[in-house]
mmCIF file with all atom_site columns, C-alpha atoms in Angstrom:
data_model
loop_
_atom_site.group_PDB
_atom_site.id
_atom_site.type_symbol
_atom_site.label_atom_id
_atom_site.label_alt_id
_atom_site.label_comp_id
_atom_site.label_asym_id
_atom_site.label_entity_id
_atom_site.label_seq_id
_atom_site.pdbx_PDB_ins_code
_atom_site.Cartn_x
_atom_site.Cartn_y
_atom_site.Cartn_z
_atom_site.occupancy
_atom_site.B_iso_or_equiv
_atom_site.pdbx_formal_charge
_atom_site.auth_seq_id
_atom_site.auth_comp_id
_atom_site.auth_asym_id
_atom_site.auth_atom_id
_atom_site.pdbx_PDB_model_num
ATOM 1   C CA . UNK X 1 1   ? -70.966 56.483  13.253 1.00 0.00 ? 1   UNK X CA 1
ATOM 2   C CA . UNK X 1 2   ? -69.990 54.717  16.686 1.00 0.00 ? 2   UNK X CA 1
ATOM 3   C CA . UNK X 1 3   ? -73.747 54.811  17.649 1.00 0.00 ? 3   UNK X CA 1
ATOM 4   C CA . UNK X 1 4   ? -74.271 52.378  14.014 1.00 0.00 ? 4   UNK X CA 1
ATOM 5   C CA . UNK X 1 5   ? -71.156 50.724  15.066 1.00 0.00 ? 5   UNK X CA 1
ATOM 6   C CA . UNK X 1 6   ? -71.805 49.956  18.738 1.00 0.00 ? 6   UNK X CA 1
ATOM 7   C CA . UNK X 1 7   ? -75.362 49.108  17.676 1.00 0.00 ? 7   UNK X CA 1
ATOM 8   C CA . UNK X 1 8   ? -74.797 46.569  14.886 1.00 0.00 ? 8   UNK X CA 1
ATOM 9   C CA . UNK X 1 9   ? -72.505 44.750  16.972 1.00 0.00 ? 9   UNK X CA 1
ATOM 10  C CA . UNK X 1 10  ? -75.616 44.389  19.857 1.00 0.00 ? 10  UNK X CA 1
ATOM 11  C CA . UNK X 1 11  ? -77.688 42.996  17.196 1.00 0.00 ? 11  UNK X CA 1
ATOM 12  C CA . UNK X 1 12  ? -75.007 40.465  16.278 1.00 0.00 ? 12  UNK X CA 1
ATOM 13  C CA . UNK X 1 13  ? -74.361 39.539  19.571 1.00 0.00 ? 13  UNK X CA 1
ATOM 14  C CA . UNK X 1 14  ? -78.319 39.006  20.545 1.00 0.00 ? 14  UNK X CA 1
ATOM 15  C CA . UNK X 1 15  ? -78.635 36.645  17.434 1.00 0.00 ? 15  UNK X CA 1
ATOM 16  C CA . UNK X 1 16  ? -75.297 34.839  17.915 1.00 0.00 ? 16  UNK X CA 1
ATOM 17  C CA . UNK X 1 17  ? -76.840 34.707  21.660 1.00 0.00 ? 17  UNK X CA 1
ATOM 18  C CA . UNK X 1 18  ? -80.311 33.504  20.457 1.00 0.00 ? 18  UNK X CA 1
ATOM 19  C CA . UNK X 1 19  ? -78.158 30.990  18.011 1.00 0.00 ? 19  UNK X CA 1
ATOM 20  C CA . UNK X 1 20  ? -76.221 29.562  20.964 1.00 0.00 ? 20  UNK X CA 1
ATOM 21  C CA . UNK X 1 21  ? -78.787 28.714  23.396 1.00 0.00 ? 21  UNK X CA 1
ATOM 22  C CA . UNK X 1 22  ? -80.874 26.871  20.558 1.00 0.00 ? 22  UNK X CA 1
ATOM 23  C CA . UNK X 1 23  ? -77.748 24.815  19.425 1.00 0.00 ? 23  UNK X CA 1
ATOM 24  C CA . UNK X 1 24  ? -76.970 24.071  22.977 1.00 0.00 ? 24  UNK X CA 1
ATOM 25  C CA . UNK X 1 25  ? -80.864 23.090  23.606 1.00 0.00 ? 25  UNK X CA 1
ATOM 26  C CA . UNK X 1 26  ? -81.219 21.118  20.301 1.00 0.00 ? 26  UNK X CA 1
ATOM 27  C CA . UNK X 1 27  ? -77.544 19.315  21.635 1.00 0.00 ? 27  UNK X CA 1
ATOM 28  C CA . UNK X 1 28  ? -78.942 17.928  24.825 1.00 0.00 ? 28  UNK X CA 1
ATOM 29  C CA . UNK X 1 29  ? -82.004 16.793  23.358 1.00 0.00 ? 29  UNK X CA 1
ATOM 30  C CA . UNK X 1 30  ? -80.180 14.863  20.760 1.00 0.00 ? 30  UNK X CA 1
ATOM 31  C CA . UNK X 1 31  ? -79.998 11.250  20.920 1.00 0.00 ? 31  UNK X CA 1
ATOM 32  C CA . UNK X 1 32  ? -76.360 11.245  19.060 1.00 0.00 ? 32  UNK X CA 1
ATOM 33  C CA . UNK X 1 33  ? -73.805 11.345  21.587 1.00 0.00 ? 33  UNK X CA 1
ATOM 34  C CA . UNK X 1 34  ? -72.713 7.938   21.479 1.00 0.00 ? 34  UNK X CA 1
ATOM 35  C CA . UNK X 1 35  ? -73.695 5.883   17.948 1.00 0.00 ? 35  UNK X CA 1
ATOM 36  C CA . UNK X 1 36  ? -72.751 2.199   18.360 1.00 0.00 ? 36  UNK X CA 1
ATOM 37  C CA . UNK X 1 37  ? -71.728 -0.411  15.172 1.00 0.00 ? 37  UNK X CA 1
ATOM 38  C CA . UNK X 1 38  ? -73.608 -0.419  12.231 1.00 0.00 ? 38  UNK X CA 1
ATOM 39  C CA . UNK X 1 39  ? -75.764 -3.885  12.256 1.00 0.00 ? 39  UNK X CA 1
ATOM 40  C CA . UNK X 1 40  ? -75.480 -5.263  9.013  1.00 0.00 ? 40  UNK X CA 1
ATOM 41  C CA . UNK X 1 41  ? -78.688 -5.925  7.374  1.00 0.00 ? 41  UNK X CA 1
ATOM 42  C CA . UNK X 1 42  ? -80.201 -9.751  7.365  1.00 0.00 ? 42  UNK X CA 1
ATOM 43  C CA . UNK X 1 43  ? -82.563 -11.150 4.931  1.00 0.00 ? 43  UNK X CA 1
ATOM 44  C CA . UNK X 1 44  ? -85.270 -9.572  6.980  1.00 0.00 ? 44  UNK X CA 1
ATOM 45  C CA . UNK X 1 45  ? -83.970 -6.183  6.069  1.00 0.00 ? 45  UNK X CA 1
ATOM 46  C CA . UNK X 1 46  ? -84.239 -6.511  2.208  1.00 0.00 ? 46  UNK X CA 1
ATOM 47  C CA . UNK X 1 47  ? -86.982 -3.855  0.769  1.00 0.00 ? 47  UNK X CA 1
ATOM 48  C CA . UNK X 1 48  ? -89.351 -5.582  -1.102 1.00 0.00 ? 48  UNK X CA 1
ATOM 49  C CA . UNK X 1 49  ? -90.511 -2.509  -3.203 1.00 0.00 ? 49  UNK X CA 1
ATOM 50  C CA . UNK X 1 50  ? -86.931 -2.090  -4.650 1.00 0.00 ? 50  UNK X CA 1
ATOM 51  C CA . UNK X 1 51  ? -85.314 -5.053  -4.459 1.00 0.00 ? 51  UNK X CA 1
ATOM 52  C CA . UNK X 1 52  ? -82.260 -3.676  -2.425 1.00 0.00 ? 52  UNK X CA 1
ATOM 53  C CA . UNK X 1 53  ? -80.868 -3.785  0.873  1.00 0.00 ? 53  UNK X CA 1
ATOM 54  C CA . UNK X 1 54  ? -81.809 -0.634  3.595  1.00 0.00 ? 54  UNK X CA 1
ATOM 55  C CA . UNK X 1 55  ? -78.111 1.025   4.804  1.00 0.00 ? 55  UNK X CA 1
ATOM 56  C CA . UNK X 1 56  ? -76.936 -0.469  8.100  1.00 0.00 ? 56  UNK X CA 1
ATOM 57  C CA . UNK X 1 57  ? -78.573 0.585   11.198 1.00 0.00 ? 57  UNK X CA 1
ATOM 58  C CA . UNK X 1 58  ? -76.435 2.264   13.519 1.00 0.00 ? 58  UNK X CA 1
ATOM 59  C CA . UNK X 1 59  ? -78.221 2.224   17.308 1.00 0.00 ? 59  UNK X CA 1
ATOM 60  C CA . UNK X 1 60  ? -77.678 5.586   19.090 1.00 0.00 ? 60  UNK X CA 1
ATOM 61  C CA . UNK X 1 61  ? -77.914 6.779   22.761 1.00 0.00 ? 61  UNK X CA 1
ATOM 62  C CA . UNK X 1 62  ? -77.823 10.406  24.133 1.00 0.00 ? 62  UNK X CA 1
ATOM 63  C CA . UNK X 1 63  ? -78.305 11.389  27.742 1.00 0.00 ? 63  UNK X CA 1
ATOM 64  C CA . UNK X 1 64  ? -81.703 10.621  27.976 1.00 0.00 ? 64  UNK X CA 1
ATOM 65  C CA . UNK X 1 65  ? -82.653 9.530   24.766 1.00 0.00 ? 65  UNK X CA 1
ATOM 66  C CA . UNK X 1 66  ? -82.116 6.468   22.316 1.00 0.00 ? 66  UNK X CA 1
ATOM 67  C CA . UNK X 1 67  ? -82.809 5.602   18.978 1.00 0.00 ? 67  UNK X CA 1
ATOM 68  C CA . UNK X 1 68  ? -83.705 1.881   18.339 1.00 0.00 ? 68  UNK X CA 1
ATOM 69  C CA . UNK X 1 69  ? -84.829 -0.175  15.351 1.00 0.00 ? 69  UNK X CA 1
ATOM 70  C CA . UNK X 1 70  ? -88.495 -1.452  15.751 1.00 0.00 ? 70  UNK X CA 1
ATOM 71  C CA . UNK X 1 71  ? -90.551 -3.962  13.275 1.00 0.00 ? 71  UNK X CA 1
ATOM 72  C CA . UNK X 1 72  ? -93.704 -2.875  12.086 1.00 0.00 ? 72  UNK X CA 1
ATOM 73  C CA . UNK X 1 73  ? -95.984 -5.848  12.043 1.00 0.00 ? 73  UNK X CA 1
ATOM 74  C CA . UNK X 1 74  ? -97.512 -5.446  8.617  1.00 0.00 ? 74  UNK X CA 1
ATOM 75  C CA . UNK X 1 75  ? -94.767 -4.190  7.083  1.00 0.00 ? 75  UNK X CA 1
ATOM 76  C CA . UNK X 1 76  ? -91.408 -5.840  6.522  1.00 0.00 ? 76  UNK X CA 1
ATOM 77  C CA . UNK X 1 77  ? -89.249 -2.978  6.334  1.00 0.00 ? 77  UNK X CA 1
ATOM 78  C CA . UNK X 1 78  ? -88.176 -1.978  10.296 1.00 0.00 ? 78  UNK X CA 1
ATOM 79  C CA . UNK X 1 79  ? -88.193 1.498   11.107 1.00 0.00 ? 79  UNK X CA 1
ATOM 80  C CA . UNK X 1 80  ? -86.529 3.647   13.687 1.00 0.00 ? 80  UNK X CA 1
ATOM 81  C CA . UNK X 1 81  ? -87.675 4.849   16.675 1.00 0.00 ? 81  UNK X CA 1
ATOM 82  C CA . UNK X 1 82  ? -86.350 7.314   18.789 1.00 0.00 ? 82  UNK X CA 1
ATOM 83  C CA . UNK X 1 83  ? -87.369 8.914   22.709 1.00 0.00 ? 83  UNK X CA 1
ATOM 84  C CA . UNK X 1 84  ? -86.754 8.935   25.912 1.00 0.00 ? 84  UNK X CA 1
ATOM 85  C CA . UNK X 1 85  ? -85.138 5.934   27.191 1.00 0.00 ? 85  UNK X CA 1
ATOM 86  C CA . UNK X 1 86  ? -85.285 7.212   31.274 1.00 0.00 ? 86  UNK X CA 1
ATOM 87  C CA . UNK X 1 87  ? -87.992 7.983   32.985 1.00 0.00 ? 87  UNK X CA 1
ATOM 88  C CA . UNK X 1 88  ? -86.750 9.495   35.684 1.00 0.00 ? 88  UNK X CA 1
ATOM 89  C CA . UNK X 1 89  ? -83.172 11.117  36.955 1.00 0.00 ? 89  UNK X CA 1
ATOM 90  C CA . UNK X 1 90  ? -81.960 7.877   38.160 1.00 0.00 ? 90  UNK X CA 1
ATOM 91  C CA . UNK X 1 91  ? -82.758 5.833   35.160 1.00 0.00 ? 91  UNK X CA 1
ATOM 92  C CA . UNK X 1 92  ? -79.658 8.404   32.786 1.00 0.00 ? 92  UNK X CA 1
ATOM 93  C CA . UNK X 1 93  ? -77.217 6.178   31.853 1.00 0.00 ? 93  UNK X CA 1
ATOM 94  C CA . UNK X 1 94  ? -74.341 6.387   34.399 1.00 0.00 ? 94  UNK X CA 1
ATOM 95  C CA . UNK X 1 95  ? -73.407 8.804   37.026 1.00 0.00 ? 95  UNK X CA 1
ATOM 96  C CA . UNK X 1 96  ? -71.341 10.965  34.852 1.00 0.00 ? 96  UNK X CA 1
ATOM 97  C CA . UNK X 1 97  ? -74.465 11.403  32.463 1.00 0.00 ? 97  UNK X CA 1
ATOM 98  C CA . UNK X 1 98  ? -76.682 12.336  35.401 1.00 0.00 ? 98  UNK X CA 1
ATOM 99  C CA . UNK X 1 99  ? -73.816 14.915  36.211 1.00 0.00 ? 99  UNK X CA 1
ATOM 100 C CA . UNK X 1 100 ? -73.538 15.981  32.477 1.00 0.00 ? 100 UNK X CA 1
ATOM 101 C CA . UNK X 1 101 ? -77.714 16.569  32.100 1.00 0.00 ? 101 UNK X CA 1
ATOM 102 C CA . UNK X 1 102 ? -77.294 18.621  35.226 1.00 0.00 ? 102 UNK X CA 1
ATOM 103 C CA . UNK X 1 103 ? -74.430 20.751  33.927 1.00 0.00 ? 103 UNK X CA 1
ATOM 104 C CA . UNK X 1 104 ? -75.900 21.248  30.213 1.00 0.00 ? 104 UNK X CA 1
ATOM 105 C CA . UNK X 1 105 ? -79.359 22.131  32.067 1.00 0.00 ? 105 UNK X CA 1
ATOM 106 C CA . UNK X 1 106 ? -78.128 24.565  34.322 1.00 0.00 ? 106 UNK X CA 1
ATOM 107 C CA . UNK X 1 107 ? -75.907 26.300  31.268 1.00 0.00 ? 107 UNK X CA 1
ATOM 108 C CA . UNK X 1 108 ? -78.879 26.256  28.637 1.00 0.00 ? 108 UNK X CA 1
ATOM 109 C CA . UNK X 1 109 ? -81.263 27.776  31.293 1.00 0.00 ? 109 UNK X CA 1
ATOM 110 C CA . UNK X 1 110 ? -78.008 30.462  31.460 1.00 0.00 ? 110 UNK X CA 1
ATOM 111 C CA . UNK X 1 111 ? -78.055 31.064  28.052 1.00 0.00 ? 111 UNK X CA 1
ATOM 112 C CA . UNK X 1 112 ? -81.398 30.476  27.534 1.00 0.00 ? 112 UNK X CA 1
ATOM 113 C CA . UNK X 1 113 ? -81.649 33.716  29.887 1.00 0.00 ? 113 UNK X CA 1
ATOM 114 C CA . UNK X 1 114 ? -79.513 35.672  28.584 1.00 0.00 ? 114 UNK X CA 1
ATOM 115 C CA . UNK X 1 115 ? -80.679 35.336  25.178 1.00 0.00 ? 115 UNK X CA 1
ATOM 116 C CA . UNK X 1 116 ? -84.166 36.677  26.137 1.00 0.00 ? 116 UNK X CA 1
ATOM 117 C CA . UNK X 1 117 ? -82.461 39.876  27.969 1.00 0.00 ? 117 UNK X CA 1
ATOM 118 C CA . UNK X 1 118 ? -80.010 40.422  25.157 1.00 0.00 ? 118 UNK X CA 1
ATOM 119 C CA . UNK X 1 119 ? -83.054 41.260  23.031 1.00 0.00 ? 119 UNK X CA 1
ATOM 120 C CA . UNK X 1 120 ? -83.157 44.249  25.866 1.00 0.00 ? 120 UNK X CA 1
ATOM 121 C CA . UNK X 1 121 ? -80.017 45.392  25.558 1.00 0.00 ? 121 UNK X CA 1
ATOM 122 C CA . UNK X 1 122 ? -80.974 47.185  22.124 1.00 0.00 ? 122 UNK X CA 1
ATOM 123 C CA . UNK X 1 123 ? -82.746 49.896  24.231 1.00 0.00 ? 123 UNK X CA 1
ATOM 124 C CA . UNK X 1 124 ? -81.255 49.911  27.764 1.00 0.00 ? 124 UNK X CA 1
ATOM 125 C CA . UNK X 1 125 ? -77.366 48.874  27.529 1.00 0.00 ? 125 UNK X CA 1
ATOM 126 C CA . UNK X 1 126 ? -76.785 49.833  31.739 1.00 0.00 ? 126 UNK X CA 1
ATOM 127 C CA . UNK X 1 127 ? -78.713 48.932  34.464 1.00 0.00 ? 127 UNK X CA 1
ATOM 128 C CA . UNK X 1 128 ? -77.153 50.442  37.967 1.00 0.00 ? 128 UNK X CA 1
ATOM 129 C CA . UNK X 1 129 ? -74.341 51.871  36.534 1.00 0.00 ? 129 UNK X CA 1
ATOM 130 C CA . UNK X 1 130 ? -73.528 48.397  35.401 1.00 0.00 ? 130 UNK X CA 1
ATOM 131 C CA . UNK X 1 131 ? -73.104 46.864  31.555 1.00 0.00 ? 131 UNK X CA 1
ATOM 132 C CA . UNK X 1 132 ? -75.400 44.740  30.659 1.00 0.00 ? 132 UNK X CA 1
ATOM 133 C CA . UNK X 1 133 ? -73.184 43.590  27.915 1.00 0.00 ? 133 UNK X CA 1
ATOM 134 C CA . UNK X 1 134 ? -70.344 42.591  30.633 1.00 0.00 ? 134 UNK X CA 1
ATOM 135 C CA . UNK X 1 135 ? -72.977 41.098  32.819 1.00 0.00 ? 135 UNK X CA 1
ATOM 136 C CA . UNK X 1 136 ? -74.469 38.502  30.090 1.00 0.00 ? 136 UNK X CA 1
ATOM 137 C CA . UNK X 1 137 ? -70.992 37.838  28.676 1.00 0.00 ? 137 UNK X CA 1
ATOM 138 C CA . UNK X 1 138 ? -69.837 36.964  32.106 1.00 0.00 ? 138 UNK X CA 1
ATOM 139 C CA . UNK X 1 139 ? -72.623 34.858  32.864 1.00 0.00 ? 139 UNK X CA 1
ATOM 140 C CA . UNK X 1 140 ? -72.456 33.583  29.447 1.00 0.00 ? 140 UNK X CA 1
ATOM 141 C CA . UNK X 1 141 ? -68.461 32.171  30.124 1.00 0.00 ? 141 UNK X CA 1
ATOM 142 C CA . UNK X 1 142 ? -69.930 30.599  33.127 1.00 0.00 ? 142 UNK X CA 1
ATOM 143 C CA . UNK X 1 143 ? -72.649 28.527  31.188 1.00 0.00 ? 143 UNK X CA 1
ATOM 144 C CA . UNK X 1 144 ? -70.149 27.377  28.499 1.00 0.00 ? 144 UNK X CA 1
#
């Protein structure tokens, strides 16, 4: 019964684990981390197939990313376009952004770690006498 017990709770941890470092990854490559004023729409902005206006656009900015409104030039209706807005480390935002895509990279490549040897930890649960269990969840306080 502690054998089930013990091992259900490995499983849960590995997928919570595998959950994690996926959130965390999909986070930094989001381009939602600041979302400025919606910009009401102008007569430009009126779809012609329906006869109403599009919702506001609201411009957003991640760490390295933006979203901006482009016009197509056949069409009338604009459309959104979102990607990498630096090219390089010193082209982030600000210094604190450069800081925070260091931080989050260094913590998903943690987790991102620890989530491939969790799957391990199913068959071999000690390595030198040591938990693997207390290892990862140490190193997995450290990346949070």
């Amino acid at each position: 019964m502690c054998h089930v017990i013990v091992t259900c709770r490995s499983m849960l941890w590995t997928l919570l684990s595998i959950v994690v470092a996926f959130a965390e990854l999909i986070a930094f490559m989001s381009a939602d981390w600041l979302i400025g004023k919606a910009k009401p729409p102008n007569s430009e902005d009126m779809d012609n197939r329906t006869g109403g206006s599009q919702e506001p656009y609201h411009p957003t900015l991640g760490i390295y990313g933006r979203c901006t409104r482009i016009s197509h030039m056949q069409l009338s209706r604009r459309d959104t376009l979102c990607g990498p807005y630096a090219e390089n480390f010193s082209e982030i935002a600000s210094g604190f952004w450069q800081a925070t895509a260091i931080f989050l990279a260094v913590g998903i490549m943690i987790l991102c770690a620890v989530a491939f040897v969790s799957v391990f930890t199913m068959c071999v649960q000690s390595i030198m006498k040591k938990s693997i269990f207390n290892v990862c969840g140490l190193l997995q306080g450290i990346a949070g």
